[in-house]
């Protein structure tokens, strides 16, 4: 079930370093939201606070709130592990468990939740691989290791693994940066398909990709070296790319940055 995210006044730190300042934004359900901006402006950092991955870094700290359909994921007694099940993440480099079979990769999260029923696992495996648009390519070799797939297939396997646990939100950090153009288009098509069921946030350095797949775009920037990243503006993708409010956004999207 796709849910909305409300991000309120996020300030994010690595030890004493203030990495991201005062970010507030709304992520509507069944929407693709793109995060763009120069390297180091905090896109990945913000993304990782959205499923409580940020606090895995020693000394890392978050102020503010992130509400999933009104429930603060940083609320008292909320378990980070359960947050990461409802808000799944796909990383820049495909990271399947390389020696584990394709099938076991897909159902790894369900196994962790204690599901042992073979027919249920098979059913979820097929549904997730179909959802990730990988089923036809792997249905005859589900016992082969995840590491035997191509890079693009491995990334779709990771997406299958993420959707197998029925998350509400999918976070993707530059999911195509290690892929060739054909695999990239396959993932973009898949994102467009997935947004019918999920709320999606994607970090991308590829302006065309943001323009192709996203409904709204958030531009982040930093005012200088050592300064915290900030959200400069967020709007419909079409508006950001055709008629942005801020000069910094226009400079960045037209390649006049820096
Ligand atoms: N584990 C960490 N420890 C300390 N500082 C970090 C850590 N990870 C990131 N940072 C710092 O936080 C800031 C934001 O980094 P982040 O990785 O979020 O940027 P980004 O926008 O995703 O950049 P890129 O486009 O290069 O991926 C940077 O100054 C970075 O050096
Ligand atoms: Mg990053």
CSV table of C-alpha atoms and ligand atoms in Angstrom, one decimal, residues 39-40 42-45 48 92 173-174 203 205, ligand 2:
chain,number,residue,atom,x,y,z
A,39,UNK,CA,27.7,15.9,-5.3
A,40,UNK,CA,27.9,16.3,-1.5
A,42,UNK,CA,23.1,15.6,1.0
A,43,UNK,CA,20.8,13.7,-1.3
A,44,UNK,CA,21.9,10.2,-0.1
A,45,UNK,CA,22.0,11.4,3.5
A,48,UNK,CA,18.9,7.3,4.4
A,92,UNK,CA,23.6,2.5,-6.3
A,173,UNK,CA,19.8,5.9,-4.5
A,174,UNK,CA,21.1,6.3,-8.1
A,203,UNK,CA,18.2,10.1,-6.2
A,205,UNK,CA,22.4,12.6,-11.3
B,2,LIG,MG1,24.8,10.1,-3.0
